[in-house]
Amino acid sequence: AARGFTRLVRPAHRRDLMRVLRGHLHWGQAFDVEVPVQAGSSERWFRLRGESVRDVSGVSVRMAGSLSDVTDRKNAEEQLYAEKERAQVTLQSIGDAVITTDTAGAVQYLNPVAEALLGVPEADALGKPLGEVCRLMIESSGEAAPDVVGAVIGGGAAQEVRHELVLVRADGRNVAVNRSASPIRDREGSVVGAVLVLHDMTREREYAATLSYQATHDELTGLINRREFEFRLGNALHDAWEKGRHHAVIYLDLDQFKVVNDTSGHAAGDELLRRVSMVLRRRLREGDTLARLGGDEFGVLLENCGATAAERIAEQLREVVQEHPFVWHNQFFRISVSVGLVQVTGEHFTLAGVLSAADSACYLAKERGRNRVQVYSRTDSEISTRHGEMAWVGRIHRAREDNRFRLYAQEIFPVHVPRSSATHVEILVRMLDEKGKLVPPNAFLPAAERFHVMPLLDRWVLEQTFEIMDQLGARPAGNPVRVCSINLSGVSIGDERLLEVIRGLFTRHRVAPHAVCFEITETAAVANLQRAVGFIEELRDLGCRFSLDDFGAGMSSFSYLKHLPVDYVKIDGSFVRDMLTDPIDRAMVEAINHIGHVMGKRTIAEFVEDCDMLPVLREIGVDFAQGYALGVPRLFDARWGLEGEDAIVTDAAGSGSATIISLPSTRRVS
């Protein structure tokens, strides 16, 4: 029977069974073993216990015992073991420190993360009071943290502490942590211990500090940024208002930054900004705030600083920049800075008002020769003008949003070919005020130029002009305009993004490239000659034409002219306007016309405001004329050319003289 039973036992366990049985029979060892037995299609576990009966000589003659089915218990044990294994693997791999205790608060288990965080091996911690192994303090006060493990053991509720805590490691180092504790219960629900989880906050603290630094500091220079500067300035204004204290704000703008950037590249410009920030920082008092406000502009907040001391510091900052020339790859640059200074009290200023005043004073320092300190004064008429221009910026943006810009066109007539109307027009942008009345262009265009709003207007003018040219070309009578001259601002010249916009407009609209002439001022072209030439050549390759506006108003005009691939030269109106009475102005018109023709360019006389100018321009040989004597700017839309001609320029019987018939509605003879 024994042999039959043993055949049902797994082979591996069968050997164990026979070894235990032999040990009992031969040497009297206890016989108590559990083995798996194949019972039909299933397997069961049995516990075998027995005792042998021996004769007088000690030989076993028979054996008695019991056989018990322990399958349910073995399955439960295996399940419990599997759960324990999973729990152990989980605790070993979890990213937080896990510590378990008994009801007395003695340590029973540390996972590897807890060993590393505490700086204590598990073997050294087992059985010790938790407070001895894990010392936690409230970071802000240095006091011992509340005993959450004792609380959960006593009350049974899970605890999560909101204090910012530090763990005092075994080696004395402090580590910022978060902690939570929960009770451990048995099957009956009784508390048998507690589990404490510690999360190392070092990385989170470092990441938060990094984000905070990036949000408040300029990446290039390490100075605080405009946002943080405005925050501190706001606090200073509140302090001035509440306590009557006196502060000052200094606004600095480098004078030669564009030269360095354009001639040596952005890497040189970045290095210049870093060096300037360092020399400025060394000259300031402890507690003063230095910020990079954007581009090449810096701001300084001098708290608790009187007017005399503030002016002295502003002058020192100007001097220290001037005393440090910039050298880049054997190129030498003398650097200077224009400085605006505002005395800040709590009486009048808002945050925006202080920054606006400082910017205005700095701008006036540049206007008055650069490399100087300008103290803001409310009574300064030039600063008042600056404030007025800044107000226009908001009005310009609102007009754009409200669709209150309009296109006007002024005709450009050939001087030698009498025509009843011109096929070449210059496109002009006009703005309507909030009541629908036209705003003089010299009221808003200077502000748009100065505050870099012109690229927005340039793009709007381009899109509208192409749309109208497309509509005019679709009329049965054909397009009455053969060439549209469109002005581009200095900021737009050389802008690769604008080139893509223009190419896209030609793709979307039925407008021939030769029907578009771009006007750029001499000053804008010369300011960045290389980029201007590249920009012009790109569009001329498409078939566009170019006109150089206000020629003669700048320096070294003739020497630059030969480098600019333009089709037309517009003689500056300051020479044309008085050429009938001023021989020097007439000589300038003659010289510009002659040089332009020698270089293969056609000439246009601007500001022709007197009909007597036409015979003189014809005599000089100027090709085209434009001005109020020939036609005032008119609304340019899809109805252009349909309202009838109200002025005719004729050559009276070939006599060489011109007769202009003007109607009050649209024409004026000066």
XYZ file of C-alpha atoms in Angstrom:
670
model
C 0.000 0.000 0.000
C 2.846 2.335 0.867
C 4.464 1.661 -2.467
C 1.188 2.322 -4.283
C 0.743 5.595 -2.466
C 4.293 6.775 -3.085
C 3.826 6.269 -6.842
C 1.113 8.952 -6.730
C 3.553 11.500 -5.247
C 5.511 13.800 -7.545
C 8.978 12.370 -8.256
C 10.802 15.279 -6.622
C 8.680 15.049 -3.474
C 8.741 11.205 -3.615
C 12.466 11.232 -2.897
C 11.910 13.572 0.037
C 9.152 11.293 1.346
C 11.321 8.159 1.142
C 14.243 9.944 2.796
C 12.059 11.033 5.733
C 10.547 7.545 6.008
C 13.962 5.833 6.053
C 15.213 8.310 8.601
C 12.305 7.452 10.852
C 12.563 3.714 10.463
C 16.340 3.467 10.776
C 17.210 6.269 13.166
C 13.972 7.119 14.839
C 13.598 10.619 13.381
C 10.128 12.203 13.538
C 7.927 11.294 10.609
C 5.892 14.364 9.580
C 5.887 15.415 5.943
C 3.618 17.191 3.404
C 3.598 16.015 -0.215
C 1.499 16.602 -3.361
C -0.440 13.575 -4.568
C -2.057 12.980 -7.925
C -5.723 12.234 -7.243
C -7.507 11.560 -10.490
C -7.292 14.581 -12.754
C -6.357 16.948 -9.916
C -3.544 17.256 -7.444
C -4.029 17.319 -3.691
C -1.676 17.970 -0.792
C -1.508 15.536 2.111
C 0.173 15.626 5.474
C 1.642 12.271 6.586
C 2.440 11.674 10.245
C 3.393 8.332 11.798
C 5.137 6.390 14.579
C 6.854 2.982 14.160
C 6.569 0.094 16.686
C 9.885 -1.668 17.429
C 10.721 -5.079 18.903
C 13.055 -5.712 21.837
C 16.056 -5.442 19.567
C 14.940 -1.999 18.302
C 13.908 -3.068 14.842
C 10.742 -1.507 13.418
C 8.089 -4.168 12.967
C 5.088 -2.018 12.040
C 4.033 1.593 11.691
C 0.863 3.549 12.550
C -0.011 7.112 11.600
C -2.467 9.479 9.901
C -3.015 10.951 6.453
C -4.677 14.420 6.267
C -5.797 16.442 3.214
C -4.182 19.922 3.600
C -4.836 21.152 0.066
C -6.894 24.189 1.104
C -4.283 25.309 3.609
C -1.432 24.857 1.131
C -3.288 26.828 -1.533
C -3.917 29.641 0.946
C -0.250 29.636 1.970
C 0.909 29.728 -1.639
C -1.464 32.578 -2.415
C -0.265 34.473 0.645
C 3.346 33.823 -0.345
C 2.674 35.098 -3.878
C 1.028 38.218 -2.511
C 3.943 38.765 -0.175
C 6.385 38.330 -3.046
C 4.487 40.858 -5.152
C 4.409 43.277 -2.248
C 8.142 42.812 -1.689
C 8.917 43.402 -5.367
C 6.672 46.479 -5.373
C 8.276 47.923 -2.267
C 11.747 47.164 -3.619
C 11.075 48.989 -6.887
C 8.904 51.884 -5.697
C 10.470 55.341 -6.060
C 9.532 56.543 -2.568
C 10.985 55.553 0.779
C 8.710 53.074 2.620
C 9.081 52.314 6.333
C 6.799 49.991 8.309
C 6.522 49.820 12.099
C 4.722 47.771 14.688
C 2.165 49.231 17.099
C 4.968 50.351 19.398
C 6.538 52.399 16.626
C 9.538 50.089 16.177
C 10.904 49.759 12.648
C 10.042 46.457 10.970
C 10.987 47.125 7.343
C 12.870 49.585 5.102
C 12.770 49.388 1.318
C 16.034 50.171 -0.570
C 14.956 53.772 -1.265
C 14.373 54.304 2.455
C 17.829 52.908 3.239
C 19.411 55.333 0.757
C 17.323 58.328 1.856
C 17.877 57.782 5.601
C 21.492 56.757 5.163
C 20.844 53.701 7.375
C 20.975 49.992 6.374
C 17.827 48.020 7.115
C 19.689 45.664 9.435
C 20.752 48.595 11.647
C 17.249 50.070 11.723
C 15.141 46.982 12.524
C 13.641 47.055 15.990
C 14.678 50.646 16.718
C 12.139 53.396 17.468
C 11.120 55.212 14.319
C 12.062 58.638 15.738
C 15.620 57.416 16.243
C 15.985 56.244 12.656
C 13.913 58.921 10.892
C 14.333 62.476 12.288
C 11.942 64.957 10.665
C 11.760 68.718 11.279
C 9.494 71.532 10.109
C 11.652 73.493 7.686
C 10.384 76.960 8.552
C 10.789 76.669 12.330
C 13.320 73.892 12.904
C 10.936 72.218 15.358
C 10.402 68.466 15.435
C 7.662 67.361 13.062
C 4.433 65.931 14.581
C 4.414 62.153 15.170
C 2.043 61.007 12.430
C 2.865 57.323 12.922
C 1.783 57.488 16.549
C -1.353 59.328 15.433
C -2.420 56.702 12.899
C -1.658 53.874 15.297
C -3.703 55.538 17.995
C -6.553 56.881 15.902
C -6.375 54.677 12.869
C -6.887 57.504 10.339
C -4.509 58.113 7.438
C -2.414 61.265 7.892
C -0.887 63.535 5.235
C 1.163 66.418 6.577
C 1.125 69.756 4.688
C 4.171 71.291 6.391
C 7.363 71.650 4.390
C 9.622 69.139 6.106
C 13.291 68.258 6.119
C 14.765 64.879 6.937
C 17.947 64.922 9.025
C 19.969 62.042 7.607
C 22.387 59.901 9.578
C 25.300 61.863 8.074
C 23.798 65.199 9.211
C 22.609 66.378 5.789
C 19.107 67.802 5.410
C 16.803 66.598 2.637
C 13.470 68.234 1.801
C 10.686 65.609 1.914
C 6.963 65.112 1.831
C 5.499 62.397 4.068
C 2.278 60.472 4.529
C 1.323 57.735 6.983
C -1.390 55.076 7.065
C -2.297 52.301 9.496
C -1.693 48.613 8.739
C -4.682 46.426 9.674
C -5.197 42.688 10.008
C -8.208 40.747 8.698
C -10.281 41.715 11.684
C -9.555 45.413 11.097
C -7.329 45.839 14.099
C -4.316 48.164 13.729
C -1.123 46.091 13.820
C 1.331 48.758 12.691
C 1.871 51.712 10.385
C 3.469 52.486 7.065
C 5.326 55.780 6.537
C 6.056 56.990 2.989
C 8.687 59.689 2.381
C 9.055 61.430 -0.968
C 12.369 63.146 -1.697
C 11.507 66.687 -2.858
C 15.045 67.625 -3.963
C 14.373 67.395 -7.694
C 11.003 69.105 -7.415
C 12.578 71.928 -5.400
C 15.383 72.298 -7.951
C 12.931 72.240 -10.852
C 10.666 74.792 -9.172
C 13.670 76.992 -8.454
C 14.777 76.691 -12.080
C 11.325 77.605 -13.367
C 11.126 80.525 -10.955
C 14.539 81.761 -12.060
C 13.686 81.447 -15.747
C 10.415 83.294 -15.208
C 12.153 86.230 -13.563
C 15.574 86.385 -15.235
C 17.009 87.050 -18.663
C 18.702 83.940 -20.021
C 21.465 85.792 -21.889
C 22.730 88.174 -19.192
C 21.492 86.587 -15.978
C 19.854 89.883 -15.007
C 16.238 90.032 -13.938
C 13.826 90.464 -16.837
C 11.245 93.132 -17.582
C 8.434 91.269 -15.827
C 10.321 91.012 -12.540
C 11.578 94.599 -12.890
C 8.024 95.849 -13.244
C 6.985 93.779 -10.210
C 9.728 95.324 -8.056
C 9.023 98.781 -9.425
C 5.355 98.336 -8.544
C 6.328 97.496 -4.959
C 8.603 100.530 -4.854
C 5.792 102.781 -6.080
C 3.505 101.408 -3.375
C 6.245 102.016 -0.831
C 6.711 105.591 -2.072
C 2.986 106.185 -1.809
C 2.548 104.614 1.620
C 5.727 105.848 3.326
C 6.692 108.880 1.281
C 10.038 107.415 0.234
C 12.006 108.617 -2.784
C 13.224 106.276 -5.504
C 14.601 106.644 -9.028
C 14.439 104.702 -12.292
C 17.218 104.749 -14.884
C 16.556 103.654 -18.464
C 19.646 102.839 -20.578
C 19.803 102.209 -24.323
C 23.071 101.269 -26.060
C 24.001 103.636 -28.880
C 26.125 101.336 -31.053
C 24.395 97.997 -30.615
C 22.964 97.840 -34.148
C 26.375 98.587 -35.633
C 27.953 95.699 -33.708
C 25.099 93.337 -34.581
C 25.069 94.197 -38.288
C 28.826 94.176 -38.828
C 29.894 91.312 -36.573
C 26.769 89.173 -36.165
C 24.414 88.254 -33.347
C 27.075 86.362 -31.399
C 29.025 89.605 -31.049
C 25.855 91.459 -30.062
C 25.076 88.870 -27.391
C 28.589 89.095 -25.973
C 28.381 92.893 -25.904
C 25.148 92.700 -23.880
C 26.761 90.297 -21.405
C 29.783 92.541 -20.909
C 27.704 95.693 -20.521
C 25.533 93.967 -17.915
C 28.650 93.003 -15.946
C 30.181 96.495 -15.921
C 26.840 98.067 -14.980
C 26.334 95.613 -12.124
C 29.760 96.358 -10.647
C 29.027 100.083 -10.468
C 25.667 99.802 -8.647
C 25.004 99.813 -4.904
C 24.037 96.699 -2.979
C 20.270 96.466 -3.117
C 19.911 98.297 -6.442
C 18.035 96.397 -9.141
C 19.509 96.006 -12.629
C 17.364 94.437 -15.360
C 17.495 93.762 -19.058
C 14.229 95.181 -20.371
C 14.615 93.838 -23.909
C 16.968 94.137 -26.861
C 19.771 96.518 -25.907
C 17.759 98.272 -23.199
C 18.497 98.074 -19.478
C 16.640 99.383 -16.445
C 17.865 100.273 -12.956
C 15.711 100.754 -9.875
C 17.391 102.840 -7.176
C 15.389 102.483 -3.978
C 15.660 105.113 -1.242
C 17.771 107.309 -3.471
C 17.500 111.084 -3.623
C 17.636 113.152 -6.803
C 21.285 114.219 -6.483
C 22.543 110.713 -5.747
C 20.437 109.260 -8.583
C 21.911 111.720 -11.104
C 25.405 110.881 -9.909
C 24.793 107.137 -10.294
C 23.252 107.628 -13.752
C 26.314 109.597 -14.847
C 28.621 106.917 -13.434
C 26.784 104.228 -15.397
C 27.132 106.267 -18.579
C 30.845 106.724 -17.932
C 31.566 103.092 -17.105
C 30.044 101.925 -20.399
C 32.064 104.487 -22.336
C 35.255 103.432 -20.531
C 34.920 99.822 -21.720
C 35.376 99.571 -25.506
C 34.267 96.329 -27.091
C 36.711 94.183 -29.074
C 35.451 91.290 -31.189
C 37.753 89.292 -33.475
C 40.172 92.218 -33.880
C 37.322 94.670 -34.476
C 37.262 97.635 -32.092
C 34.014 99.364 -31.135
C 33.625 102.397 -28.914
C 30.442 101.875 -26.925
C 28.239 104.511 -25.343
C 24.801 104.598 -23.799
C 21.933 107.064 -23.709
C 20.356 107.378 -20.286
C 16.926 108.532 -19.135
C 16.384 109.250 -15.437
C 13.055 109.586 -13.634
C 12.651 110.641 -10.010
C 9.924 108.482 -8.494
C 7.632 109.612 -5.713
C 4.162 108.460 -4.780
C 2.505 111.665 -5.874
C 1.798 111.262 -9.559
C 3.255 108.188 -11.229
C 1.728 104.855 -12.147
C 3.856 101.877 -13.174
C 3.165 102.506 -16.870
C 3.738 106.213 -16.343
C 7.194 105.708 -14.814
C 8.332 103.395 -17.623
C 6.916 105.719 -20.269
C 8.639 108.728 -18.720
C 11.965 106.898 -18.460
C 11.716 105.728 -22.075
C 10.849 109.241 -23.242
C 13.799 110.762 -21.382
C 16.137 108.123 -22.841
C 14.818 108.801 -26.326
C 15.379 112.519 -25.848
C 18.967 111.779 -24.744
C 19.485 110.039 -28.078
C 17.843 112.867 -29.999
C 20.127 115.410 -28.327
C 23.327 113.659 -29.348
C 23.498 110.339 -27.475
C 25.987 109.351 -24.762
C 24.294 111.620 -22.228
C 21.944 111.553 -19.238
C 18.526 113.158 -19.641
C 16.494 113.826 -16.496
C 12.751 113.593 -17.056
C 10.742 116.781 -16.623
C 6.991 117.020 -17.075
C 7.381 120.507 -18.538
C 9.807 119.436 -21.292
C 7.989 120.046 -24.582
C 10.035 117.431 -26.465
C 9.102 114.761 -23.940
C 5.469 115.820 -24.247
C 5.751 115.246 -27.992
C 7.206 111.827 -27.344
C 4.300 110.963 -25.051
C 1.913 112.109 -27.765
C 3.549 109.774 -30.262
C 3.333 106.868 -27.852
C -0.393 107.514 -27.490
C -0.695 107.254 -31.268
C 0.577 103.673 -31.166
C -2.558 102.523 -29.370
C -4.747 104.512 -31.743
C -3.007 102.915 -34.744
C -3.660 99.408 -33.435
C -7.294 100.222 -32.701
C -7.714 101.701 -36.183
C -6.315 98.503 -37.680
C -8.736 96.405 -35.628
C -11.661 98.667 -36.602
C -10.720 98.673 -40.321
C -10.181 102.435 -40.345
C -7.238 102.534 -42.728
C -7.734 103.580 -46.335
C -5.623 103.523 -49.479
C -5.140 106.732 -51.420
C -3.226 107.170 -54.668
C -1.437 110.151 -56.209
C -0.681 110.151 -59.905
C 2.805 110.427 -61.352
C 2.754 112.162 -64.780
C 5.329 111.935 -67.572
C 6.750 115.421 -68.062
C 7.340 115.153 -71.828
C 4.183 113.285 -72.871
C 0.923 115.231 -72.292
C -1.784 112.965 -70.865
C -5.283 113.484 -69.534
C -4.531 110.995 -66.720
C -1.544 109.086 -65.425
C -1.112 105.315 -65.480
C 1.531 105.397 -62.746
C 0.371 106.107 -59.180
C 1.953 106.139 -55.743
C -0.059 104.325 -53.072
C -0.468 106.216 -49.812
C -1.988 105.033 -46.528
C -4.458 107.194 -44.654
C -6.188 106.697 -41.334
C -9.675 107.649 -40.191
C -10.134 108.799 -36.615
C -12.839 107.515 -34.286
C -15.340 109.945 -35.873
C -14.521 108.944 -39.444
C -12.400 111.990 -40.308
C -9.083 111.706 -42.125
C -6.017 111.951 -39.904
C -3.057 113.840 -41.419
C -0.353 111.286 -42.257
C 2.322 113.294 -40.428
C 0.274 112.827 -37.243
C 0.479 109.020 -37.070
C 3.230 107.863 -39.459
C 6.168 109.208 -37.364
C 4.845 107.319 -34.348
C 4.379 104.167 -36.447
C 7.987 104.457 -37.652
C 9.450 105.203 -34.259
C 7.603 102.455 -32.406
C 8.042 99.752 -35.060
C 4.410 99.549 -36.138
C 5.210 100.214 -39.814
C 5.721 96.521 -40.735
C 2.083 95.944 -39.764
C 0.949 98.819 -41.977
C 3.272 97.754 -44.810
C 1.693 94.312 -44.915
C -1.835 95.756 -44.839
C -1.028 98.167 -47.693
C 0.464 95.350 -49.770
C -2.521 93.064 -49.324
C -5.054 95.803 -50.092
C -3.142 97.117 -53.110
C -2.841 93.687 -54.708
C -6.550 93.061 -54.117
C -7.542 96.338 -55.800
C -5.099 95.851 -58.692
C -6.621 92.419 -59.252
C -10.124 93.943 -59.321
C -9.062 96.728 -61.691
C -7.504 94.212 -64.063
C -10.773 92.263 -64.181
C -12.768 95.263 -65.445
C -13.945 95.099 -69.079
C -12.073 98.302 -69.910
C -8.867 96.920 -68.443
C -6.672 98.256 -65.693
C -6.324 102.071 -65.819
C -3.173 101.774 -63.660
C -0.085 100.260 -65.212
C 2.299 100.815 -62.304
C 1.613 101.070 -58.576
C 4.388 102.429 -56.387
C 4.152 100.986 -52.878
C 6.193 102.440 -50.024
C 8.149 100.084 -47.779
C 9.487 101.184 -44.402
C 13.095 100.779 -43.355
C 12.187 97.953 -40.972
C 10.574 95.940 -43.758
C 13.525 96.179 -46.141
C 15.491 92.971 -45.949
C 12.795 91.073 -44.038
C 12.752 87.518 -45.395
C 9.228 87.002 -44.062
C 7.975 89.967 -46.083
C 9.597 88.518 -49.198
C 7.526 85.367 -48.712
C 4.388 87.466 -48.218
C 5.014 89.327 -51.493
C 5.647 86.096 -53.400
C 2.401 84.722 -51.991
C 0.492 87.834 -53.125
C 1.704 87.385 -56.689
C 0.567 83.759 -56.538
C -2.923 84.607 -55.270
C -3.639 87.690 -57.397
C -3.623 88.416 -61.120
C -1.017 91.151 -60.811
C 2.025 91.278 -63.073
C 5.316 91.887 -61.223
C 6.269 94.690 -63.643
C 3.122 96.549 -62.512
C 4.508 96.868 -58.976
C 7.175 99.377 -58.020
C 8.460 99.441 -54.441
C 9.547 102.778 -53.021
C 12.255 102.876 -50.361
C 13.861 105.944 -48.857
C 17.516 106.635 -49.376
C 18.069 106.761 -45.614
C 16.515 103.336 -45.058
C 18.474 101.773 -47.908
C 21.824 103.187 -46.821
C 21.268 102.198 -43.182
C 21.702 98.554 -44.174
C 23.053 98.641 -47.687
C 23.907 94.949 -48.046
C 20.497 93.694 -46.923
C 18.729 96.358 -48.984
C 20.586 95.350 -52.149
C 19.791 91.669 -51.578
C 16.131 92.464 -50.939
C 15.878 94.608 -54.092
C 17.578 92.018 -56.269
C 15.270 89.234 -55.040
C 12.166 91.167 -56.092
C 13.685 92.536 -59.297
C 14.342 88.941 -60.334
C 10.564 88.473 -60.132
C 10.091 91.463 -62.428
C 9.279 94.178 -59.853
C 10.619 97.706 -60.111
C 12.165 99.926 -57.438
C 12.186 103.629 -56.769
C 14.589 105.454 -54.449
C 12.534 108.048 -52.551
C 13.729 111.392 -51.107
C 16.986 111.187 -53.002
C 19.413 113.946 -52.104
C 18.274 114.328 -48.514
C 20.894 111.925 -47.145
C 24.678 111.969 -46.991
C 26.940 110.694 -49.779
C 23.912 110.191 -52.023
C 25.746 109.870 -55.340
C 28.282 107.336 -54.058
C 25.514 105.087 -52.704
C 23.329 105.431 -55.785
C 25.633 103.372 -57.978
C 25.306 100.413 -55.558
C 21.493 100.408 -55.474
C 19.801 98.568 -58.366
C 16.755 100.862 -58.617
C 14.735 101.914 -61.674
C 13.589 105.367 -60.544
C 15.161 108.165 -58.537
C 12.703 110.513 -56.833
C 14.347 113.901 -56.364
C 13.754 115.096 -52.814
C 10.919 117.612 -52.698
C 12.901 120.069 -50.590
C 14.934 120.881 -53.729
C 11.996 120.847 -56.145
C 9.714 123.059 -54.060
C 11.942 126.181 -54.261
C 13.872 125.567 -57.469
C 12.099 128.439 -59.260
C 13.489 130.956 -56.781
C 16.611 129.294 -55.406
C 19.411 128.694 -57.948
C 21.149 126.236 -55.623
C 18.040 124.055 -55.397
C 17.696 124.167 -59.187
C 21.341 123.151 -59.535
C 20.744 120.211 -57.185
C 17.753 119.074 -59.257
C 19.856 119.315 -62.431
C 22.744 117.391 -60.844
C 20.563 114.584 -59.476
C 18.720 114.281 -62.793
C 21.997 114.160 -64.755
C 23.648 111.566 -62.487
C 20.490 109.460 -62.475
C 20.384 109.394 -66.294
C 24.090 108.573 -66.508
C 23.396 105.551 -64.296
C 20.466 104.477 -66.480
C 17.715 105.461 -64.067
C 14.607 107.567 -64.698
C 13.906 110.587 -62.512
C 10.773 111.782 -60.741
C 10.367 115.281 -59.296
C 8.326 115.358 -56.077
C 6.352 118.256 -54.593
C 5.428 119.878 -57.904
C 3.025 122.415 -56.406
C 3.206 125.158 -59.058
C 2.250 124.780 -62.734
C 5.245 126.980 -63.676
C 7.568 124.162 -62.591
C 6.633 121.904 -65.531
C 8.448 123.892 -68.256
C 11.564 124.070 -66.053
C 11.466 120.333 -65.333
C 11.012 119.677 -69.044
C 13.996 121.903 -69.793
C 16.157 120.113 -67.214
C 15.113 116.743 -68.611
C 13.307 115.253 -65.641
C 11.202 112.265 -66.730
C 8.193 112.376 -64.370
C 6.486 114.824 -62.024
C 4.273 114.351 -58.980
C 2.588 116.936 -56.797
C -0.545 118.863 -55.899
C -0.288 120.994 -59.064
C -0.955 117.820 -61.052
C -3.236 115.863 -58.772
C -4.030 115.445 -55.113
C -4.172 112.001 -53.488
C -7.538 110.321 -54.097
C -9.237 107.270 -52.645
C -7.843 104.163 -54.324
C -10.351 101.374 -54.773
C -11.980 99.236 -57.464
C -13.748 102.358 -58.877
C -10.477 104.147 -59.705
C -10.660 105.839 -63.103
C -14.478 105.635 -63.418
C -15.327 108.953 -61.763
C -14.179 110.994 -64.788
C -11.113 113.114 -65.304
C -11.150 116.480 -63.677
C -7.756 117.713 -64.823
C -5.995 117.643 -68.172
C -2.341 118.268 -68.736
C -1.760 119.454 -72.323
C 0.995 120.864 -74.407
C -0.597 123.985 -75.908
C -0.102 123.665 -79.684
C 3.362 122.248 -79.220
C 4.529 125.515 -77.748
C 6.460 123.721 -75.023
C 4.310 125.188 -72.292
C 1.821 123.279 -70.176
C -1.733 124.223 -69.348
C -3.429 122.707 -66.297
C -7.216 122.858 -66.005
C -8.183 122.290 -62.382
C -11.545 121.585 -60.772
C -11.939 122.358 -57.051
C -13.085 118.867 -56.133
C -9.800 117.099 -56.744
C -7.186 119.376 -58.274
C -5.310 122.319 -56.902
C -2.798 124.673 -58.542
C -0.348 126.159 -56.079
